[in-house]
PDB file of C-alpha atoms and ligand atoms in Angstrom:
ATOM      1  CA  UNK A   1       0.000   0.000   0.000  1.00 97.00           C
ATOM      2  CA  UNK A   2       1.281   3.445  -0.895  1.00 96.00           C
ATOM      3  CA  UNK A   3      -0.617   6.218   0.854  1.00 96.00           C
ATOM      4  CA  UNK A   4      -4.136   4.781   0.605  1.00 96.00           C
ATOM      5  CA  UNK A   5      -3.657   2.890  -2.675  1.00 96.00           C
ATOM      6  CA  UNK A   6      -3.231  -0.885  -2.798  1.00 97.00           C
ATOM      7  CA  UNK A   7      -0.498  -1.525  -5.386  1.00 96.00           C
ATOM      8  CA  UNK A   8       0.489  -5.036  -6.545  1.00 96.00           C
ATOM      9  CA  UNK A   9       4.038  -5.775  -5.352  1.00 89.00           C
ATOM     10  CA  UNK A  10       5.314  -6.110  -8.920  1.00 92.00           C
ATOM     11  CA  UNK A  11       4.097  -2.624  -9.808  1.00 96.00           C
ATOM     12  CA  UNK A  12       5.663  -0.743  -6.912  1.00 96.00           C
ATOM     13  CA  UNK A  13       8.295   1.773  -7.996  1.00 96.00           C
ATOM     14  CA  UNK A  14      11.686   0.414  -6.755  1.00 95.00           C
ATOM     15  CA  UNK A  15      12.267   3.878  -5.270  1.00 96.00           C
ATOM     16  CA  UNK A  16       9.947   2.806  -2.432  1.00 97.00           C
ATOM     17  CA  UNK A  17      12.305  -0.069  -1.660  1.00 97.00           C
ATOM     18  CA  UNK A  18      15.372   2.148  -1.458  1.00 98.00           C
ATOM     19  CA  UNK A  19      17.572   1.088   1.467  1.00 98.00           C
ATOM     20  CA  UNK A  20      18.147   4.795   2.034  1.00 98.00           C
ATOM     21  CA  UNK A  21      14.512   5.002   3.167  1.00 98.00           C
ATOM     22  CA  UNK A  22      14.434   1.746   5.141  1.00 98.00           C
ATOM     23  CA  UNK A  23      17.761   2.163   6.901  1.00 98.00           C
ATOM     24  CA  UNK A  24      19.328   5.500   5.948  1.00 98.00           C
ATOM     25  CA  UNK A  25      21.719   3.150   4.145  1.00 98.00           C
ATOM     26  CA  UNK A  26      23.574   5.663   2.002  1.00 98.00           C
ATOM     27  CA  UNK A  27      25.967   8.585   2.020  1.00 99.00           C
ATOM     28  CA  UNK A  28      25.741  12.103   0.646  1.00 99.00           C
ATOM     29  CA  UNK A  29      27.569  15.309  -0.140  1.00 99.00           C
ATOM     30  CA  UNK A  30      26.662  18.967  -0.433  1.00 98.00           C
ATOM     31  CA  UNK A  31      28.903  21.282  -2.405  1.00 98.00           C
ATOM     32  CA  UNK A  32      28.424  24.636  -4.058  1.00 98.00           C
ATOM     33  CA  UNK A  33      29.552  27.102  -6.693  1.00 98.00           C
ATOM     34  CA  UNK A  34      30.360  30.774  -6.331  1.00 98.00           C
ATOM     35  CA  UNK A  35      29.586  32.975  -9.331  1.00 98.00           C
ATOM     36  CA  UNK A  36      29.569  30.042 -11.739  1.00 98.00           C
ATOM     37  CA  UNK A  37      32.698  28.385 -10.355  1.00 98.00           C
ATOM     38  CA  UNK A  38      32.519  25.098  -8.446  1.00 98.00           C
ATOM     39  CA  UNK A  39      34.210  25.275  -5.054  1.00 98.00           C
ATOM     40  CA  UNK A  40      36.304  22.474  -3.508  1.00 98.00           C
ATOM     41  CA  UNK A  41      35.104  19.776  -5.930  1.00 98.00           C
ATOM     42  CA  UNK A  42      38.120  17.526  -5.271  1.00 98.00           C
ATOM     43  CA  UNK A  43      37.724  17.800  -1.484  1.00 98.00           C
ATOM     44  CA  UNK A  44      34.044  16.822  -1.711  1.00 98.00           C
ATOM     45  CA  UNK A  45      34.778  13.916  -4.051  1.00 98.00           C
ATOM     46  CA  UNK A  46      37.502  12.712  -1.724  1.00 98.00           C
ATOM     47  CA  UNK A  47      35.188  12.817   1.309  1.00 98.00           C
ATOM     48  CA  UNK A  48      32.409  11.146  -0.664  1.00 98.00           C
ATOM     49  CA  UNK A  49      34.780   8.325  -1.597  1.00 98.00           C
ATOM     50  CA  UNK A  50      35.784   7.976   2.064  1.00 98.00           C
ATOM     51  CA  UNK A  51      32.119   7.800   3.140  1.00 98.00           C
ATOM     52  CA  UNK A  52      31.327   5.185   0.473  1.00 98.00           C
ATOM     53  CA  UNK A  53      34.204   2.946   1.455  1.00 98.00           C
ATOM     54  CA  UNK A  54      33.484   3.339   5.193  1.00 98.00           C
ATOM     55  CA  UNK A  55      29.986   1.918   4.648  1.00 98.00           C
ATOM     56  CA  UNK A  56      31.187  -0.602   2.032  1.00 98.00           C
ATOM     57  CA  UNK A  57      29.095   0.679  -0.858  1.00 98.00           C
ATOM     58  CA  UNK A  58      30.832  -0.392  -4.053  1.00 97.00           C
ATOM     59  CA  UNK A  59      30.132  -0.046  -7.753  1.00 94.00           C
ATOM     60  CA  UNK A  60      30.375   3.764  -7.884  1.00 96.00           C
ATOM     61  CA  UNK A  61      33.220   5.259  -9.887  1.00 95.00           C
ATOM     62  CA  UNK A  62      34.369   8.656  -8.670  1.00 97.00           C
ATOM     63  CA  UNK A  63      35.069   9.728 -12.260  1.00 98.00           C
ATOM     64  CA  UNK A  64      31.437   9.020 -13.068  1.00 98.00           C
ATOM     65  CA  UNK A  65      30.279  11.058 -10.057  1.00 98.00           C
ATOM     66  CA  UNK A  66      32.507  13.937 -11.133  1.00 98.00           C
ATOM     67  CA  UNK A  67      31.113  13.799 -14.671  1.00 98.00           C
ATOM     68  CA  UNK A  68      27.520  13.791 -13.386  1.00 98.00           C
ATOM     69  CA  UNK A  69      28.181  16.785 -11.126  1.00 98.00           C
ATOM     70  CA  UNK A  70      29.706  18.755 -14.001  1.00 98.00           C
ATOM     71  CA  UNK A  71      26.900  17.788 -16.386  1.00 98.00           C
ATOM     72  CA  UNK A  72      24.093  18.693 -13.971  1.00 98.00           C
ATOM     73  CA  UNK A  73      25.781  21.919 -12.868  1.00 98.00           C
ATOM     74  CA  UNK A  74      26.227  22.944 -16.481  1.00 98.00           C
ATOM     75  CA  UNK A  75      22.638  22.056 -17.394  1.00 98.00           C
ATOM     76  CA  UNK A  76      21.193  23.943 -14.396  1.00 98.00           C
ATOM     77  CA  UNK A  77      22.906  27.219 -15.310  1.00 98.00           C
ATOM     78  CA  UNK A  78      22.789  28.480 -11.706  1.00 98.00           C
ATOM     79  CA  UNK A  79      25.733  30.702 -10.759  1.00 98.00           C
ATOM     80  CA  UNK A  80      25.464  30.229  -6.989  1.00 98.00           C
ATOM     81  CA  UNK A  81      24.393  26.614  -6.966  1.00 98.00           C
ATOM     82  CA  UNK A  82      23.994  24.155  -4.146  1.00 98.00           C
ATOM     83  CA  UNK A  83      24.687  20.646  -5.396  1.00 99.00           C
ATOM     84  CA  UNK A  84      23.311  17.833  -3.285  1.00 99.00           C
ATOM     85  CA  UNK A  85      23.976  14.211  -4.208  1.00 99.00           C
ATOM     86  CA  UNK A  86      23.659  10.849  -2.541  1.00 98.00           C
ATOM     87  CA  UNK A  87      24.239   7.210  -3.212  1.00 98.00           C
ATOM     88  CA  UNK A  88      22.225   4.545  -1.439  1.00 98.00           C
ATOM     89  CA  UNK A  89      23.113   0.872  -1.382  1.00 98.00           C
ATOM     90  CA  UNK A  90      20.226   0.128  -3.718  1.00 98.00           C
ATOM     91  CA  UNK A  91      16.608  -1.022  -3.752  1.00 98.00           C
ATOM     92  CA  UNK A  92      15.590  -4.406  -2.343  1.00 97.00           C
ATOM     93  CA  UNK A  93      12.976  -5.976  -0.058  1.00 95.00           C
ATOM     94  CA  UNK A  94      13.653  -4.872   3.516  1.00 97.00           C
ATOM     95  CA  UNK A  95      16.416  -6.938   5.071  1.00 98.00           C
ATOM     96  CA  UNK A  96      19.277  -5.588   7.173  1.00 98.00           C
ATOM     97  CA  UNK A  97      21.743  -7.838   5.381  1.00 98.00           C
ATOM     98  CA  UNK A  98      22.493  -6.867   1.803  1.00 98.00           C
ATOM     99  CA  UNK A  99      23.265  -8.716  -1.361  1.00 96.00           C
ATOM    100  CA  UNK A 100      26.512  -7.691  -3.051  1.00 94.00           C
ATOM    101  CA  UNK A 101      24.809  -7.743  -6.428  1.00 94.00           C
ATOM    102  CA  UNK A 102      22.665  -4.715  -5.484  1.00 97.00           C
ATOM    103  CA  UNK A 103      23.009  -1.758  -7.792  1.00 97.00           C
ATOM    104  CA  UNK A 104      23.506   1.532  -5.904  1.00 98.00           C
ATOM    105  CA  UNK A 105      20.995   4.338  -6.480  1.00 98.00           C
ATOM    106  CA  UNK A 106      22.292   7.792  -7.375  1.00 98.00           C
ATOM    107  CA  UNK A 107      20.414  11.047  -6.861  1.00 98.00           C
ATOM    108  CA  UNK A 108      21.595  14.602  -7.493  1.00 98.00           C
ATOM    109  CA  UNK A 109      19.839  17.924  -7.174  1.00 98.00           C
ATOM    110  CA  UNK A 110      21.024  21.404  -8.152  1.00 98.00           C
ATOM    111  CA  UNK A 111      19.314  24.421  -6.620  1.00 98.00           C
ATOM    112  CA  UNK A 112      20.057  28.050  -5.851  1.00 98.00           C
ATOM    113  CA  UNK A 113      21.996  28.571  -2.601  1.00 98.00           C
ATOM    114  CA  UNK A 114      19.765  30.491  -0.172  1.00 97.00           C
ATOM    115  CA  UNK A 115      21.067  33.985   0.362  1.00 97.00           C
ATOM    116  CA  UNK A 116      22.197  34.303   3.981  1.00 97.00           C
ATOM    117  CA  UNK A 117      23.697  37.790   3.809  1.00 96.00           C
ATOM    118  CA  UNK A 118      21.441  38.862   6.712  1.00 97.00           C
ATOM    119  CA  UNK A 119      22.689  36.029   8.924  1.00 98.00           C
ATOM    120  CA  UNK A 120      26.322  36.635   7.997  1.00 97.00           C
ATOM    121  CA  UNK A 121      25.911  40.354   8.691  1.00 97.00           C
ATOM    122  CA  UNK A 122      23.756  40.314  11.815  1.00 98.00           C
ATOM    123  CA  UNK A 123      24.626  36.944  13.288  1.00 98.00           C
ATOM    124  CA  UNK A 124      22.358  34.194  14.559  1.00 98.00           C
ATOM    125  CA  UNK A 125      21.197  32.706  17.834  1.00 98.00           C
ATOM    126  CA  UNK A 126      22.199  29.142  18.705  1.00 98.00           C
ATOM    127  CA  UNK A 127      21.080  26.814  21.469  1.00 98.00           C
ATOM    128  CA  UNK A 128      22.602  23.553  22.665  1.00 98.00           C
ATOM    129  CA  UNK A 129      21.219  20.059  22.370  1.00 98.00           C
ATOM    130  CA  UNK A 130      22.526  16.643  23.477  1.00 98.00           C
ATOM    131  CA  UNK A 131      24.466  14.954  20.695  1.00 98.00           C
ATOM    132  CA  UNK A 132      22.281  11.902  20.141  1.00 98.00           C
ATOM    133  CA  UNK A 133      24.055  10.783  16.965  1.00 98.00           C
ATOM    134  CA  UNK A 134      25.851   7.521  16.350  1.00 98.00           C
ATOM    135  CA  UNK A 135      29.589   7.080  16.867  1.00 98.00           C
ATOM    136  CA  UNK A 136      30.665   7.478  13.226  1.00 98.00           C
ATOM    137  CA  UNK A 137      29.770  11.095  12.466  1.00 98.00           C
ATOM    138  CA  UNK A 138      32.898  11.266  10.286  1.00 98.00           C
ATOM    139  CA  UNK A 139      30.827   9.391   7.693  1.00 98.00           C
ATOM    140  CA  UNK A 140      28.433  11.738   5.865  1.00 98.00           C
ATOM    141  CA  UNK A 141      25.569   9.278   6.111  1.00 98.00           C
ATOM    142  CA  UNK A 142      21.895   9.789   5.350  1.00 98.00           C
ATOM    143  CA  UNK A 143      21.001   9.062   8.988  1.00 97.00           C
ATOM    144  CA  UNK A 144      20.204  12.604  10.080  1.00 98.00           C
ATOM    145  CA  UNK A 145      17.300  12.088  12.466  1.00 98.00           C
ATOM    146  CA  UNK A 146      19.282  13.230  15.524  1.00 98.00           C
ATOM    147  CA  UNK A 147      20.343  16.350  13.585  1.00 98.00           C
ATOM    148  CA  UNK A 148      16.758  16.982  12.471  1.00 98.00           C
ATOM    149  CA  UNK A 149      15.418  16.733  16.026  1.00 98.00           C
ATOM    150  CA  UNK A 150      18.174  18.968  17.383  1.00 99.00           C
ATOM    151  CA  UNK A 151      17.353  21.671  14.807  1.00 98.00           C
ATOM    152  CA  UNK A 152      13.634  21.367  15.576  1.00 98.00           C
ATOM    153  CA  UNK A 153      14.443  21.976  19.239  1.00 98.00           C
ATOM    154  CA  UNK A 154      16.597  24.994  18.307  1.00 98.00           C
ATOM    155  CA  UNK A 155      13.898  26.481  16.064  1.00 98.00           C
ATOM    156  CA  UNK A 156      11.387  26.055  18.878  1.00 98.00           C
ATOM    157  CA  UNK A 157      13.675  28.236  20.995  1.00 98.00           C
ATOM    158  CA  UNK A 158      13.957  30.881  18.261  1.00 98.00           C
ATOM    159  CA  UNK A 159      17.470  29.746  17.300  1.00 98.00           C
ATOM    160  CA  UNK A 160      18.897  29.082  13.852  1.00 98.00           C
ATOM    161  CA  UNK A 161      21.292  26.282  14.797  1.00 98.00           C
ATOM    162  CA  UNK A 162      21.655  23.588  17.449  1.00 99.00           C
ATOM    163  CA  UNK A 163      25.127  23.125  18.897  1.00 99.00           C
ATOM    164  CA  UNK A 164      25.588  19.488  19.881  1.00 99.00           C
ATOM    165  CA  UNK A 165      27.035  18.547  23.250  1.00 98.00           C
ATOM    166  CA  UNK A 166      28.378  15.077  24.057  1.00 98.00           C
ATOM    167  CA  UNK A 167      27.955  13.110  27.283  1.00 98.00           C
ATOM    168  CA  UNK A 168      31.133  14.606  28.750  1.00 98.00           C
ATOM    169  CA  UNK A 169      29.688  18.106  28.271  1.00 98.00           C
ATOM    170  CA  UNK A 170      31.958  18.911  25.325  1.00 98.00           C
ATOM    171  CA  UNK A 171      30.745  20.580  22.127  1.00 98.00           C
ATOM    172  CA  UNK A 172      31.131  18.382  19.059  1.00 98.00           C
ATOM    173  CA  UNK A 173      29.731  20.523  16.210  1.00 99.00           C
ATOM    174  CA  UNK A 174      26.539  22.143  14.949  1.00 99.00           C
ATOM    175  CA  UNK A 175      23.642  20.003  13.729  1.00 98.00           C
ATOM    176  CA  UNK A 176      24.603  21.103  10.201  1.00 98.00           C
ATOM    177  CA  UNK A 177      27.787  23.079  10.676  1.00 98.00           C
ATOM    178  CA  UNK A 178      31.268  23.169  12.168  1.00 99.00           C
ATOM    179  CA  UNK A 179      31.592  25.237  15.353  1.00 99.00           C
ATOM    180  CA  UNK A 180      34.383  27.620  16.419  1.00 99.00           C
ATOM    181  CA  UNK A 181      35.173  29.965  19.278  1.00 98.00           C
ATOM    182  CA  UNK A 182      37.519  32.929  19.145  1.00 98.00           C
ATOM    183  CA  UNK A 183      39.167  33.403  22.520  1.00 98.00           C
ATOM    184  CA  UNK A 184      41.819  36.092  22.587  1.00 97.00           C
ATOM    185  CA  UNK A 185      44.086  35.408  19.615  1.00 98.00           C
ATOM    186  CA  UNK A 186      42.992  31.786  19.219  1.00 98.00           C
ATOM    187  CA  UNK A 187      40.524  30.131  16.892  1.00 98.00           C
ATOM    188  CA  UNK A 188      39.351  26.991  18.658  1.00 98.00           C
ATOM    189  CA  UNK A 189      37.364  24.048  17.326  1.00 98.00           C
ATOM    190  CA  UNK A 190      36.940  20.361  18.128  1.00 98.00           C
ATOM    191  CA  UNK A 191      39.650  18.026  16.780  1.00 98.00           C
ATOM    192  CA  UNK A 192      38.818  15.764  13.814  1.00 98.00           C
ATOM    193  CA  UNK A 193      37.786  12.467  15.360  1.00 98.00           C
ATOM    194  CA  UNK A 194      35.012  10.000  14.502  1.00 98.00           C
ATOM    195  CA  UNK A 195      32.464  12.095  16.424  1.00 98.00           C
ATOM    196  CA  UNK A 196      32.389  15.002  13.951  1.00 98.00           C
ATOM    197  CA  UNK A 197      32.207  15.448  10.213  1.00 98.00           C
ATOM    198  CA  UNK A 198      35.505  16.392   8.574  1.00 98.00           C
ATOM    199  CA  UNK A 199      33.909  19.623   7.386  1.00 98.00           C
ATOM    200  CA  UNK A 200      35.469  21.131   4.307  1.00 98.00           C
ATOM    201  CA  UNK A 201      34.492  24.666   5.329  1.00 98.00           C
ATOM    202  CA  UNK A 202      36.177  23.910   8.682  1.00 98.00           C
ATOM    203  CA  UNK A 203      39.480  23.366   6.861  1.00 98.00           C
ATOM    204  CA  UNK A 204      39.114  26.606   4.925  1.00 98.00           C
ATOM    205  CA  UNK A 205      38.072  28.480   8.079  1.00 98.00           C
ATOM    206  CA  UNK A 206      41.205  27.255   9.859  1.00 98.00           C
ATOM    207  CA  UNK A 207      43.285  28.317   6.862  1.00 98.00           C
ATOM    208  CA  UNK A 208      41.580  31.727   6.910  1.00 98.00           C
ATOM    209  CA  UNK A 209      42.283  31.938  10.664  1.00 98.00           C
ATOM    210  CA  UNK A 210      45.991  31.246  10.144  1.00 98.00           C
ATOM    211  CA  UNK A 211      46.129  33.810   7.346  1.00 98.00           C
ATOM    212  CA  UNK A 212      44.720  36.539   9.572  1.00 98.00           C
ATOM    213  CA  UNK A 213      47.126  35.718  12.399  1.00 98.00           C
ATOM    214  CA  UNK A 214      44.988  33.638  14.742  1.00 98.00           C
ATOM    215  CA  UNK A 215      46.491  30.700  16.570  1.00 98.00           C
ATOM    216  CA  UNK A 216      44.641  27.455  15.815  1.00 98.00           C
ATOM    217  CA  UNK A 217      43.612  25.268  18.746  1.00 98.00           C
ATOM    218  CA  UNK A 218      41.976  21.928  17.928  1.00 98.00           C
ATOM    219  CA  UNK A 219      40.515  21.103  21.338  1.00 98.00           C
ATOM    220  CA  UNK A 220      36.883  20.550  22.260  1.00 98.00           C
ATOM    221  CA  UNK A 221      35.143  23.367  24.102  1.00 98.00           C
ATOM    222  CA  UNK A 222      32.847  23.066  27.079  1.00 98.00           C
ATOM    223  CA  UNK A 223      29.515  24.898  26.876  1.00 98.00           C
ATOM    224  CA  UNK A 224      30.786  27.277  29.550  1.00 98.00           C
ATOM    225  CA  UNK A 225      33.964  28.062  27.619  1.00 98.00           C
ATOM    226  CA  UNK A 226      31.907  28.745  24.499  1.00 98.00           C
ATOM    227  CA  UNK A 227      29.500  30.977  26.409  1.00 98.00           C
ATOM    228  CA  UNK A 228      32.416  33.057  27.663  1.00 98.00           C
ATOM    229  CA  UNK A 229      34.212  33.331  24.304  1.00 98.00           C
ATOM    230  CA  UNK A 230      34.926  36.650  22.578  1.00 98.00           C
ATOM    231  CA  UNK A 231      33.223  35.396  19.416  1.00 98.00           C
ATOM    232  CA  UNK A 232      31.497  32.252  18.193  1.00 98.00           C
ATOM    233  CA  UNK A 233      30.982  31.253  14.574  1.00 98.00           C
ATOM    234  CA  UNK A 234      29.522  28.329  12.679  1.00 98.00           C
ATOM    235  CA  UNK A 235      30.634  27.311   9.193  1.00 98.00           C
ATOM    236  CA  UNK A 236      29.261  25.126   6.433  1.00 98.00           C
ATOM    237  CA  UNK A 237      29.233  24.783   2.682  1.00 98.00           C
ATOM    238  CA  UNK A 238      25.832  26.428   2.289  1.00 98.00           C
ATOM    239  CA  UNK A 239      26.339  29.261   4.807  1.00 98.00           C
ATOM    240  CA  UNK A 240      30.070  30.145   4.762  1.00 98.00           C
ATOM    241  CA  UNK A 241      31.019  31.601   8.162  1.00 98.00           C
ATOM    242  CA  UNK A 242      28.188  32.922  10.313  1.00 98.00           C
ATOM    243  CA  UNK A 243      28.632  34.755  13.624  1.00 98.00           C
ATOM    244  CA  UNK A 244      26.683  33.392  16.593  1.00 98.00           C
ATOM    245  CA  UNK A 245      25.650  36.454  18.602  1.00 98.00           C
ATOM    246  CA  UNK A 246      23.361  34.709  21.098  1.00 98.00           C
ATOM    247  CA  UNK A 247      24.272  31.394  22.676  1.00 98.00           C
ATOM    248  CA  UNK A 248      22.063  29.574  25.168  1.00 97.00           C
ATOM    249  CA  UNK A 249      19.776  32.633  25.325  1.00 97.00           C
ATOM    250  CA  UNK A 250      22.586  34.982  26.342  1.00 98.00           C
ATOM    251  CA  UNK A 251      24.552  37.489  24.252  1.00 98.00           C
ATOM    252  CA  UNK A 252      28.017  36.412  23.115  1.00 98.00           C
ATOM    253  CA  UNK A 253      30.340  39.227  24.336  1.00 98.00           C
ATOM    254  CA  UNK A 254      28.340  42.388  23.518  1.00 97.00           C
ATOM    255  CA  UNK A 255      25.835  40.491  21.353  1.00 98.00           C
ATOM    256  CA  UNK A 256      26.956  41.832  17.991  1.00 98.00           C
ATOM    257  CA  UNK A 257      29.147  40.181  15.319  1.00 98.00           C
ATOM    258  CA  UNK A 258      32.816  40.496  16.203  1.00 97.00           C
ATOM    259  CA  UNK A 259      35.705  41.671  14.042  1.00 97.00           C
ATOM    260  CA  UNK A 260      37.167  38.198  13.523  1.00 98.00           C
ATOM    261  CA  UNK A 261      33.961  36.795  12.085  1.00 98.00           C
ATOM    262  CA  UNK A 262      34.097  39.537   9.476  1.00 97.00           C
ATOM    263  CA  UNK A 263      37.817  39.043   8.808  1.00 98.00           C
ATOM    264  CA  UNK A 264      37.421  35.254   8.562  1.00 98.00           C
ATOM    265  CA  UNK A 265      34.559  35.637   6.120  1.00 97.00           C
ATOM    266  CA  UNK A 266      36.499  38.084   3.978  1.00 97.00           C
ATOM    267  CA  UNK A 267      39.512  35.761   3.887  1.00 98.00           C
ATOM    268  CA  UNK A 268      37.310  32.739   3.213  1.00 98.00           C
ATOM    269  CA  UNK A 269      35.624  34.532   0.296  1.00 97.00           C
ATOM    270  CA  UNK A 270      39.048  35.125  -1.272  1.00 98.00           C
ATOM    271  CA  UNK A 271      39.470  31.319  -1.545  1.00 98.00           C
ATOM    272  CA  UNK A 272      36.255  31.017  -3.539  1.00 97.00           C
ATOM    273  CA  UNK A 273      37.238  33.392  -6.358  1.00 93.00           C
TER     274      UNK A 273
HETATM  275  N1  PDD B 301      26.153  19.761   6.092  1.00 87.32           N
HETATM  276  N2  PDD B 301      28.748  19.160  10.408  1.00 87.32           N
HETATM  277  C1  PDD B 301      27.562  18.636  10.021  1.00 87.32           C
HETATM  278  C2  PDD B 301      26.864  17.705  10.940  1.00 87.32           C
HETATM  279  C3  PDD B 301      27.040  18.980   8.764  1.00 87.32           C
HETATM  280  O1  PDD B 301      25.880  18.456   8.361  1.00 87.32           O
HETATM  281  C4  PDD B 301      27.756  19.892   7.938  1.00 87.32           C
HETATM  282  C5  PDD B 301      27.269  20.335   6.593  1.00 87.32           C
HETATM  283  C6  PDD B 301      28.959  20.402   8.401  1.00 87.32           C
HETATM  284  C7  PDD B 301      29.784  21.328   7.553  1.00 87.32           C
HETATM  285  O2  PDD B 301      30.456  20.566   6.569  1.00 87.32           O
HETATM  286  P1  PDD B 301      30.939  21.208   5.199  1.00 87.32           P
HETATM  287  O3  PDD B 301      31.812  22.360   5.571  1.00 87.32           O
HETATM  288  O4  PDD B 301      31.736  20.159   4.544  1.00 87.32           O
HETATM  289  O5  PDD B 301      29.722  21.624   4.480  1.00 87.32           O
HETATM  290  C8  PDD B 301      29.442  20.007   9.635  1.00 87.32           C
HETATM  291  C9  PDD B 301      25.660  19.998   4.769  1.00 87.32           C
HETATM  292  C10 PDD B 301      25.845  21.381   4.250  1.00 87.32           C
HETATM  293  C11 PDD B 301      24.223  19.524   4.723  1.00 87.32           C
HETATM  294  O6  PDD B 301      23.974  18.469   5.293  1.00 87.32           O
HETATM  295  O7  PDD B 301      23.381  20.173   4.120  1.00 87.32           O
END
């Protein structure tokens, strides 16, 4: 049955049997272009390949993925494009075990990147939420329910992003972003371990930080340390670097975007040209 229609098994679209739906059994990427130029394509392909091999999905050639991205991007004709793509293990009757002969499913969507100039200029509010995710957040998997619920909680509190906190009280990352604090002359973020995504914008933000003379510290922050920071920012492919001006319902420093957020963004933008 699909919605309220009885459909003979043989006539059901295989899309309904996608293991991505049954189990979140797939991996994805989100990349973008700036003014008609794709940004960090090789980095995204590399991470996608890592995600695929970590979950043992085979039968996808990276050259083919690259060609599809280029073809779809070209056909869409969108200058500031967001390119989402995923591969699931394939479609089959629901069984946790899989058959190696399954053919992976590929999906790609190109859309306009939402303009977040207001957020980058004025900053956002962020709240915290327990990090309920699994222990392999370094894999960009389709299992995003914990992220979805964390963002729903944040939105209910009038916040744009949920900052995830592990059982030891340490901040891992945002529900859809990397997280940084500026404390004095340091730019601090969690180290790359299996509990966070190896964010590509994170790498470029750290590079931007070095270029503007900040010292990089890859150590997890407590919620209290973050609350007392001079500046907080989040970073992701679709948002660049966004100042967090309210954290846990309190202003960060004087509650307005700080100078380093602006400098980091300016430096980051220079990488995209
Ligand atoms: N997500 N951490 C999480 C949990 C994320 O979902 C994302 C981005 C990031 C930032 O990663 P990157 O710099 O590589 O975009 C960090 C994408 C944008 C998404 O799911 O839409």
